[in-house]
Short mmCIF file of C-alpha atoms and ligand atoms in Angstrom, two decimals:
data_model
loop_
_atom_site.label_atom_id
_atom_site.label_comp_id
_atom_site.label_asym_id
_atom_site.label_seq_id
_atom_site.Cartn_x
_atom_site.Cartn_y
_atom_site.Cartn_z
CA MET A 294 232.88 225.76 212.46
CA MET A 295 229.54 223.47 214.13
CA GLY A 296 230.14 221.40 217.79
CA GLY A 297 233.09 222.54 218.79
CA ALA A 298 236.78 222.26 217.61
CA GLU A 299 236.60 218.01 218.59
CA ILE A 300 233.90 217.09 215.97
CA GLU A 301 235.41 219.44 213.40
CA ARG A 302 238.58 217.49 214.01
CA LEU A 303 236.57 213.77 214.45
CA ILE A 304 235.06 214.71 210.78
CA THR A 305 238.02 215.89 209.49
CA LEU A 306 240.87 212.73 210.36
CA LEU A 307 237.33 210.81 209.20
CA GLY A 308 237.22 211.86 206.01
CA ARG A 309 241.30 211.56 205.33
CA LEU A 310 240.45 207.48 205.26
CA PRO A 311 240.44 205.97 201.93
CA GLY A 312 236.41 205.63 201.15
CA LEU A 313 235.22 208.16 203.04
CA GLY A 314 234.68 211.32 201.38
CA PRO A 315 233.32 215.06 203.46
CA ARG A 316 229.63 213.87 203.19
CA SER A 317 229.67 210.27 204.75
CA ALA A 318 232.90 211.66 206.79
CA ARG A 319 230.40 213.95 208.74
CA ARG A 320 227.43 210.47 208.29
CA ALA A 321 230.02 208.39 210.50
CA ALA A 322 230.84 211.10 212.99
CA LEU A 323 227.14 211.67 213.53
CA ALA A 324 226.54 208.08 213.92
CA LEU A 325 229.41 208.06 216.30
CA LEU A 326 228.39 210.75 218.56
CA ARG A 327 225.06 209.71 218.63
CA GLN A 328 226.46 206.71 220.68
CA PRO A 329 229.58 207.91 222.27
CA HIS A 330 229.50 204.30 224.92
CA ALA A 331 227.95 202.17 222.39
CA ARG A 332 229.81 203.12 219.09
CA MET A 333 232.93 205.55 219.60
CA LEU A 334 234.34 204.43 222.45
CA PRO A 335 234.79 200.74 221.33
CA LEU A 336 236.21 201.76 217.81
CA ALA A 337 238.70 203.99 219.58
CA GLN A 338 240.21 201.47 221.34
CA ALA A 339 240.14 198.91 218.85
CA MET A 340 242.02 201.32 216.98
CA GLU A 341 244.76 201.88 220.26
CA HIS A 342 245.18 197.93 220.36
CA ALA A 343 245.87 197.56 216.90
CA ALA A 344 248.41 200.96 216.86
CA ARG A 345 249.95 199.41 219.87
CA ALA A 346 249.76 195.28 218.67
CA VAL A 347 250.16 194.74 215.66
CA ARG A 348 253.47 194.44 213.58
CA THR A 349 254.84 193.64 210.48
CA CYS A 350 256.05 190.02 209.86
CA SER A 351 259.49 190.49 209.16
CA THR A 352 259.81 187.00 207.15
CA CYS A 353 256.84 188.04 204.22
CA GLY A 354 255.65 191.29 205.25
CA ASN A 355 252.12 190.38 206.70
CA LEU A 356 250.22 192.58 208.82
CA ASP A 357 249.83 190.47 212.28
CA THR A 358 249.71 191.08 216.32
CA CYS A 359 253.17 188.42 216.02
CA ASP A 360 256.63 188.03 213.85
CA PRO A 361 256.55 186.07 212.45
CA CYS A 362 253.08 186.61 211.35
CA SER A 363 250.18 183.48 212.19
CA ILE A 364 250.39 182.34 208.77
CA CYS A 365 254.91 181.95 208.81
CA ALA A 366 254.43 180.41 211.54
CA ASP A 367 251.73 177.92 210.71
CA PRO A 368 253.05 174.61 210.67
CA SER A 369 250.15 173.29 208.57
CA ARG A 370 250.55 175.45 205.62
CA ASP A 371 253.42 175.04 202.70
CA ARG A 372 257.26 176.99 203.15
CA GLY A 373 257.56 175.59 199.74
CA LEU A 374 255.28 177.13 197.68
CA VAL A 375 255.99 181.33 198.00
CA CYS A 376 253.43 183.72 196.87
CA VAL A 377 254.44 187.06 195.86
CA VAL A 378 251.77 189.93 196.32
CA GLU A 379 252.33 193.80 196.38
CA ASN A 380 250.11 194.68 199.25
CA VAL A 381 248.80 192.50 202.64
CA GLY A 382 245.33 194.26 201.35
CA ASP A 383 245.94 191.31 198.50
CA LEU A 384 247.74 188.90 200.74
CA TRP A 385 243.84 189.38 203.02
CA ALA A 386 242.04 189.12 199.19
CA LEU A 387 243.62 185.32 199.13
CA GLU A 388 243.32 184.30 202.27
CA ARG A 389 239.60 185.21 202.44
CA ALA A 390 239.75 183.07 199.65
CA GLY A 391 240.58 180.38 201.23
CA VAL A 392 242.98 179.70 197.40
CA HIS A 393 246.50 179.42 199.01
CA ARG A 394 247.97 177.12 201.22
CA GLY A 395 251.00 178.36 201.25
CA VAL A 396 252.76 180.80 201.84
CA TYR A 397 253.37 185.15 201.05
CA GLN A 398 255.99 187.57 200.00
CA VAL A 399 254.16 191.22 200.12
CA LEU A 400 256.47 193.25 198.03
CA GLY A 401 254.63 196.44 199.72
CA GLY A 402 254.34 198.09 195.98
CA THR A 403 255.04 198.13 192.42
CA LEU A 404 258.28 199.13 190.08
CA SER A 405 256.69 202.32 188.79
CA ALA A 406 258.68 204.68 187.27
CA LEU A 407 256.29 207.66 187.31
CA ASP A 408 256.77 206.93 191.36
CA GLY A 409 260.38 206.41 191.15
CA ILE A 410 259.85 203.36 192.73
CA GLY A 411 262.98 200.90 191.91
CA PRO A 412 264.00 197.69 192.98
CA GLU A 413 265.59 198.63 195.97
CA ASP A 414 262.05 199.95 197.01
CA LEU A 415 260.30 196.70 197.21
CA ASN A 416 260.72 193.97 200.28
CA VAL A 417 262.15 191.48 198.46
CA ALA A 418 265.86 190.74 200.15
CA PRO A 419 263.58 188.15 203.07
CA LEU A 420 262.33 186.34 199.49
CA TYR A 421 265.87 185.90 197.97
CA ALA A 422 267.01 184.82 201.88
CA ARG A 423 264.35 181.95 201.79
CA LEU A 424 264.93 181.00 197.78
CA GLU A 425 268.46 180.96 199.42
CA ALA A 426 268.23 178.43 202.61
CA GLY A 427 266.19 176.30 200.60
CA GLY A 428 263.39 174.28 200.25
CA VAL A 429 261.13 176.36 198.27
CA ARG A 430 259.97 174.02 195.41
CA GLU A 431 257.87 177.52 193.25
CA VAL A 432 257.71 180.94 194.01
CA ILE A 433 253.94 182.06 192.07
CA LEU A 434 253.34 185.74 190.93
CA ALA A 435 250.48 187.44 192.08
CA LEU A 436 250.34 190.68 191.32
CA GLY A 437 247.85 193.08 189.49
CA ALA A 438 247.81 192.94 185.53
CA THR A 439 248.62 197.21 184.77
CA VAL A 440 251.18 197.95 183.18
CA ASP A 441 253.30 198.29 186.43
CA GLY A 442 252.80 194.81 187.59
CA ALA A 443 253.89 193.18 184.54
CA THR A 444 256.56 195.21 184.27
CA THR A 445 257.61 193.44 188.32
CA MET A 446 256.47 190.35 187.49
CA HIS A 447 258.88 190.81 184.60
CA TRP A 448 261.73 191.81 186.96
CA LEU A 449 261.15 189.18 189.55
CA HIS A 450 261.34 186.94 187.30
CA ASP A 451 264.87 187.95 186.51
CA SER A 452 265.93 188.37 189.47
CA LEU A 453 264.91 185.30 190.45
CA SER A 454 266.25 182.70 188.23
CA ARG A 455 269.83 183.00 189.33
CA PHE A 456 267.60 180.38 191.89
CA ASN A 457 266.79 177.75 189.28
CA ILE A 458 263.46 177.69 190.81
CA PRO A 459 260.20 177.12 188.79
CA VAL A 460 258.13 180.84 189.21
CA SER A 461 254.52 180.96 187.61
CA ARG A 462 252.55 184.30 187.18
CA VAL A 463 248.83 184.29 188.40
CA GLY A 464 247.39 184.25 184.67
CA GLN A 465 244.03 183.87 183.71
CA GLY A 466 241.16 185.39 185.16
CA VAL A 467 243.04 188.43 186.43
CA PRO A 468 241.32 191.30 184.12
CA VAL A 469 243.67 193.70 182.33
CA GLY A 470 244.30 196.45 184.26
CA GLY A 471 242.51 195.25 187.30
CA ALA A 472 243.89 195.20 190.88
CA LEU A 473 244.12 192.10 192.86
CA ASP A 474 241.92 192.64 196.20
CA VAL A 475 238.41 193.26 193.99
CA LEU A 476 237.87 190.27 192.37
CA ASP A 477 235.85 187.42 193.80
CA ASP A 478 236.59 184.09 195.15
CA GLY A 479 236.03 182.19 192.23
CA THR A 480 238.01 184.26 190.31
CA LEU A 481 241.04 184.45 192.29
CA ALA A 482 241.22 181.10 192.43
CA ALA A 483 241.12 180.17 188.65
CA ALA A 484 243.94 182.77 188.64
CA LEU A 485 245.97 180.69 190.93
CA MET A 486 245.00 177.50 189.14
CA ALA A 487 245.98 178.55 185.56
CA ARG A 488 249.12 179.66 187.30
CA ARG A 489 251.94 179.57 184.36
CA PRO A 490 256.03 180.16 184.13
CA ALA A 491 256.45 183.53 184.08
CA MET B 1218 241.07 185.13 210.87
CA MET B 1219 243.72 186.96 209.55
CA GLY B 1220 246.14 189.53 211.32
CA GLY B 1221 244.56 188.61 215.36
CA ALA B 1222 241.37 189.20 216.67
CA GLU B 1223 242.61 192.76 217.32
CA ILE B 1224 242.80 193.57 213.21
CA GLU B 1225 239.49 191.79 212.69
CA ARG B 1226 237.76 193.37 215.77
CA LEU B 1227 238.96 196.57 213.79
CA ILE B 1228 237.32 196.08 210.59
CA THR B 1229 234.24 194.71 211.78
CA LEU B 1230 233.67 198.20 214.27
CA LEU B 1231 234.63 200.31 210.99
CA GLY B 1232 232.28 198.16 209.11
CA ARG B 1233 229.79 199.42 211.32
CA LEU B 1234 230.16 202.85 210.17
CA PRO B 1235 227.36 204.07 207.69
CA GLY B 1236 229.26 204.39 204.20
CA LEU B 1237 231.54 201.69 205.03
CA GLY B 1238 231.00 198.32 203.41
CA PRO B 1239 233.19 195.69 204.41
CA ARG B 1240 235.25 196.63 201.55
CA SER B 1241 235.71 200.42 201.92
CA ALA B 1242 236.54 198.75 206.38
CA ARG B 1243 238.87 196.95 205.07
CA ARG B 1244 240.90 199.40 203.11
CA ALA B 1245 240.59 201.92 205.69
CA ALA B 1246 242.07 199.31 208.89
CA LEU B 1247 244.93 198.98 206.26
CA ALA B 1248 245.36 202.40 205.84
CA LEU B 1249 245.04 203.36 209.28
CA LEU B 1250 247.54 200.18 210.60
CA ARG B 1251 249.93 201.70 208.24
CA GLN B 1252 250.71 204.65 209.47
CA PRO B 1253 249.83 203.51 213.21
CA HIS B 1254 251.52 206.40 214.59
CA ALA B 1255 250.55 208.65 212.50
CA ARG B 1256 246.83 207.83 211.53
CA MET B 1257 245.77 205.58 214.15
CA LEU B 1258 246.34 206.59 217.09
CA PRO B 1259 245.29 210.37 216.53
CA LEU B 1260 242.01 209.73 214.86
CA ALA B 1261 241.26 207.27 218.22
CA GLN B 1262 242.33 210.19 219.86
CA ALA B 1263 240.33 212.59 218.23
CA MET B 1264 237.05 209.52 219.44
CA GLU B 1265 237.96 209.48 222.91
CA HIS B 1266 238.30 213.23 222.99
CA ALA B 1267 234.99 213.82 221.43
CA ALA B 1268 233.17 210.82 223.28
CA ARG B 1269 234.11 212.75 226.50
CA ALA B 1270 233.65 216.35 225.57
CA VAL B 1271 230.78 216.31 223.31
CA ARG B 1272 227.29 216.29 224.53
CA THR B 1273 223.97 217.41 223.39
CA CYS B 1274 222.30 221.29 223.64
CA SER B 1275 219.52 221.15 226.44
CA THR B 1276 217.85 223.52 224.33
CA CYS B 1277 218.12 223.00 221.04
CA GLY B 1278 218.94 219.13 220.89
CA ASN B 1279 222.35 220.06 218.77
CA LEU B 1280 225.59 218.46 219.44
CA ASP B 1281 228.44 220.41 220.78
CA THR B 1282 231.28 220.70 223.80
CA CYS B 1283 228.96 223.18 225.94
CA ASP B 1284 225.30 223.19 226.60
CA PRO B 1285 223.73 225.51 225.87
CA CYS B 1286 225.47 225.11 222.28
CA SER B 1287 227.75 228.10 220.32
CA ILE B 1288 224.52 228.21 218.34
CA CYS B 1289 222.06 228.85 221.45
CA ALA B 1290 225.08 231.18 222.86
CA ASP B 1291 226.03 233.40 220.08
CA PRO B 1292 224.32 236.78 221.07
CA SER B 1293 224.46 237.55 217.54
CA ARG B 1294 221.75 234.70 216.46
CA ASP B 1295 217.81 235.23 216.18
CA ARG B 1296 216.55 233.94 218.66
CA GLY B 1297 213.86 235.34 217.34
CA LEU B 1298 213.24 232.58 214.37
CA VAL B 1299 213.46 228.99 215.45
CA CYS B 1300 214.29 226.51 213.03
CA VAL B 1301 213.15 222.99 213.10
CA VAL B 1302 215.26 220.27 211.79
CA GLU B 1303 214.41 216.52 212.27
CA ASN B 1304 218.66 216.18 213.08
CA VAL B 1305 221.82 217.05 213.64
CA GLY B 1306 223.06 216.42 209.97
CA ASP B 1307 220.09 218.70 208.51
CA LEU B 1308 221.33 220.70 210.92
CA TRP B 1309 225.29 221.02 209.84
CA ALA B 1310 223.85 221.00 206.23
CA LEU B 1311 222.33 224.93 206.72
CA GLU B 1312 224.40 225.74 209.21
CA ARG B 1313 227.40 224.70 206.07
CA ALA B 1314 224.66 226.47 203.83
CA GLY B 1315 224.82 229.65 206.19
CA VAL B 1316 221.37 230.34 205.16
CA HIS B 1317 219.97 230.80 208.40
CA ARG B 1318 220.91 233.31 211.12
CA GLY B 1319 218.42 231.97 214.01
CA VAL B 1320 218.06 229.61 216.07
CA TYR B 1321 217.80 225.73 215.78
CA GLN B 1322 215.12 222.75 217.59
CA VAL B 1323 216.69 219.47 216.75
CA LEU B 1324 213.11 216.79 216.65
CA GLY B 1325 215.65 214.15 216.45
CA GLY B 1326 213.31 212.05 214.31
CA THR B 1327 210.38 212.96 212.52
CA LEU B 1328 206.27 210.83 213.45
CA SER B 1329 206.91 207.47 211.76
CA ALA B 1330 203.69 205.18 211.69
CA LEU B 1331 205.80 202.12 210.48
CA ASP B 1332 208.79 202.74 213.40
CA GLY B 1333 206.07 203.37 215.68
CA ILE B 1334 207.74 207.48 215.87
CA GLY B 1335 204.78 209.32 217.82
CA PRO B 1336 204.62 212.92 218.96
CA GLU B 1337 206.08 211.40 222.34
CA ASP B 1338 209.17 210.77 220.72
CA LEU B 1339 210.18 214.36 219.39
CA ASN B 1340 212.11 216.14 221.23
CA VAL B 1341 209.48 218.97 220.87
CA ALA B 1342 209.11 220.21 224.53
CA PRO B 1343 212.40 222.83 224.89
CA LEU B 1344 210.65 224.40 221.65
CA TYR B 1345 207.15 224.50 223.50
CA ALA B 1346 208.79 226.22 225.98
CA ARG B 1347 210.49 228.73 224.48
CA LEU B 1348 207.76 229.63 222.85
CA GLU B 1349 205.64 230.41 225.96
CA ALA B 1350 208.20 232.16 227.73
CA GLY B 1351 207.92 234.57 224.12
CA GLY B 1352 209.94 236.39 222.18
CA VAL B 1353 210.01 233.99 219.25
CA ARG B 1354 207.91 235.44 215.91
CA GLU B 1355 208.72 232.80 213.43
CA VAL B 1356 209.05 228.97 213.85
CA ILE B 1357 210.88 227.96 209.89
CA LEU B 1358 209.48 224.03 209.52
CA ALA B 1359 212.97 222.58 207.57
CA LEU B 1360 211.42 218.70 207.46
CA GLY B 1361 212.49 217.04 204.10
CA ALA B 1362 209.85 216.67 201.67
CA THR B 1363 208.71 212.99 202.74
CA VAL B 1364 205.84 211.58 204.13
CA ASP B 1365 207.05 211.39 207.28
CA GLY B 1366 208.04 214.97 207.38
CA ALA B 1367 205.32 216.15 205.71
CA THR B 1368 203.19 214.28 208.53
CA THR B 1369 204.83 215.83 211.04
CA MET B 1370 205.32 219.05 209.44
CA HIS B 1371 201.58 219.31 209.44
CA TRP B 1372 201.40 218.29 213.19
CA LEU B 1373 204.01 220.59 214.21
CA HIS B 1374 201.98 223.18 212.60
CA ASP B 1375 198.66 222.17 214.48
CA SER B 1376 200.41 221.06 217.93
CA LEU B 1377 202.06 224.58 217.32
CA SER B 1378 198.75 227.22 215.93
CA ARG B 1379 197.88 227.98 220.08
CA PHE B 1380 201.11 229.61 220.50
CA ASN B 1381 199.84 232.69 217.81
CA ILE B 1382 202.67 232.39 216.44
CA PRO B 1383 203.35 232.78 212.52
CA VAL B 1384 204.93 229.11 211.96
CA SER B 1385 206.27 228.40 207.52
CA ARG B 1386 207.98 225.82 206.07
CA VAL B 1387 210.52 225.55 203.95
CA GLY B 1388 208.82 224.73 200.33
CA GLN B 1389 210.53 225.47 196.77
CA GLY B 1390 214.20 223.73 196.55
CA VAL B 1391 213.50 220.32 198.90
CA PRO B 1392 212.92 218.34 195.70
CA VAL B 1393 209.98 215.20 196.38
CA GLY B 1394 211.17 212.37 198.21
CA GLY B 1395 214.39 213.68 198.97
CA ALA B 1396 216.49 213.94 202.28
CA LEU B 1397 217.43 218.13 202.99
CA ASP B 1398 221.46 217.00 203.83
CA VAL B 1399 222.28 216.38 200.28
CA LEU B 1400 221.10 219.48 199.25
CA ASP B 1401 223.50 221.77 197.81
CA ASP B 1402 223.40 225.59 199.36
CA GLY B 1403 221.89 226.94 196.83
CA THR B 1404 219.22 224.84 196.88
CA LEU B 1405 219.06 225.17 200.73
CA ALA B 1406 219.01 229.11 200.52
CA ALA B 1407 216.09 229.17 197.48
CA ALA B 1408 213.71 226.28 200.25
CA LEU B 1409 214.31 228.90 202.96
CA MET B 1410 213.98 231.78 200.60
CA ALA B 1411 210.62 230.64 199.39
CA ARG B 1412 209.34 229.41 202.41
CA ARG B 1413 205.39 229.97 203.38
CA PRO B 1414 203.08 229.47 205.95
CA ALA B 1415 202.24 225.96 207.32
ZN1 ZN C 2793 254.76 186.47 207.66
ZN1 ZN C 2794 221.87 224.91 221.04
#
């Protein structure tokens, strides 16, 4: 063991972050340890603040410090246009691209026979409630062009048909087999523009 | 801004870690935000503990929770064999490989004309003190085979000559232009075994 249990634990926990292997976790730990007051404590405090402050929006499933989230609460957003995404990372990607002026519904996953994820595991009840309440003119399905994404869009299309509201899906621009949140802004914009009835 | 200032700040600070770009910083932030109690708070606490507990060993320059560090304080380590490394990451690499049974001296950098790093910027005084105190039989220079590493080893060889103690350098096994802490254990072992007089 090098540098005591504290350093080992720091490296272990950093190494569990997506995108950080053991080697980059060590490099990150060293960078933090070299500047404990300028770098490590501010990051620790940012994590504690975020852990305390951030909650899941009960309307759309977004993560924010307020509920409803700042998107749902924004009077300038078009509540008649609901974009369904798999996860908050995809919502962030669309917001960075600035290509959707409506609101969102975050499913929290896709249907997956392999992972045993069924309709009851998806955060879709708030969407039904919004559609029942009226005022929604269109639902845009913005899921990745994976097998599970396509299955989910197909199922959503069926399950939303009873509301008699146009359901479209992002089409052109999403590469087959690709996830949504790796795409550049232009591709995301094209995919939204080229949406077609689901 | 998505998800409030707390999330933005978390992503910004994570993105400053080596090895994490903006995209992986967002993924890491999301992974932490999804499990604030199981993942984010433990990491925040590990950082605070480490920031409070970890100090620089006044003997060798290693990072540890005690001073002298656990290597300097370990009676089973050979104090007669001092291995000079550029930074703590290189020390960790040698310790992981388990190829050095002596102690260390961490320079904290290499000479660099470009970066304006001169001999006075290197943590070498504790090494002089140890050599003056006696008992050191050999100094091993384990710096990377970069231009600055070679310059530093040359300068150290000269500056240590007055102590009349054999100075060797890691040789075979360190690729030209390569850093030490990316090497596999076998290569590090070979480089140490094949050391030659500097
Ligand atoms: Zn919301
Ligand atoms: Zn030490």
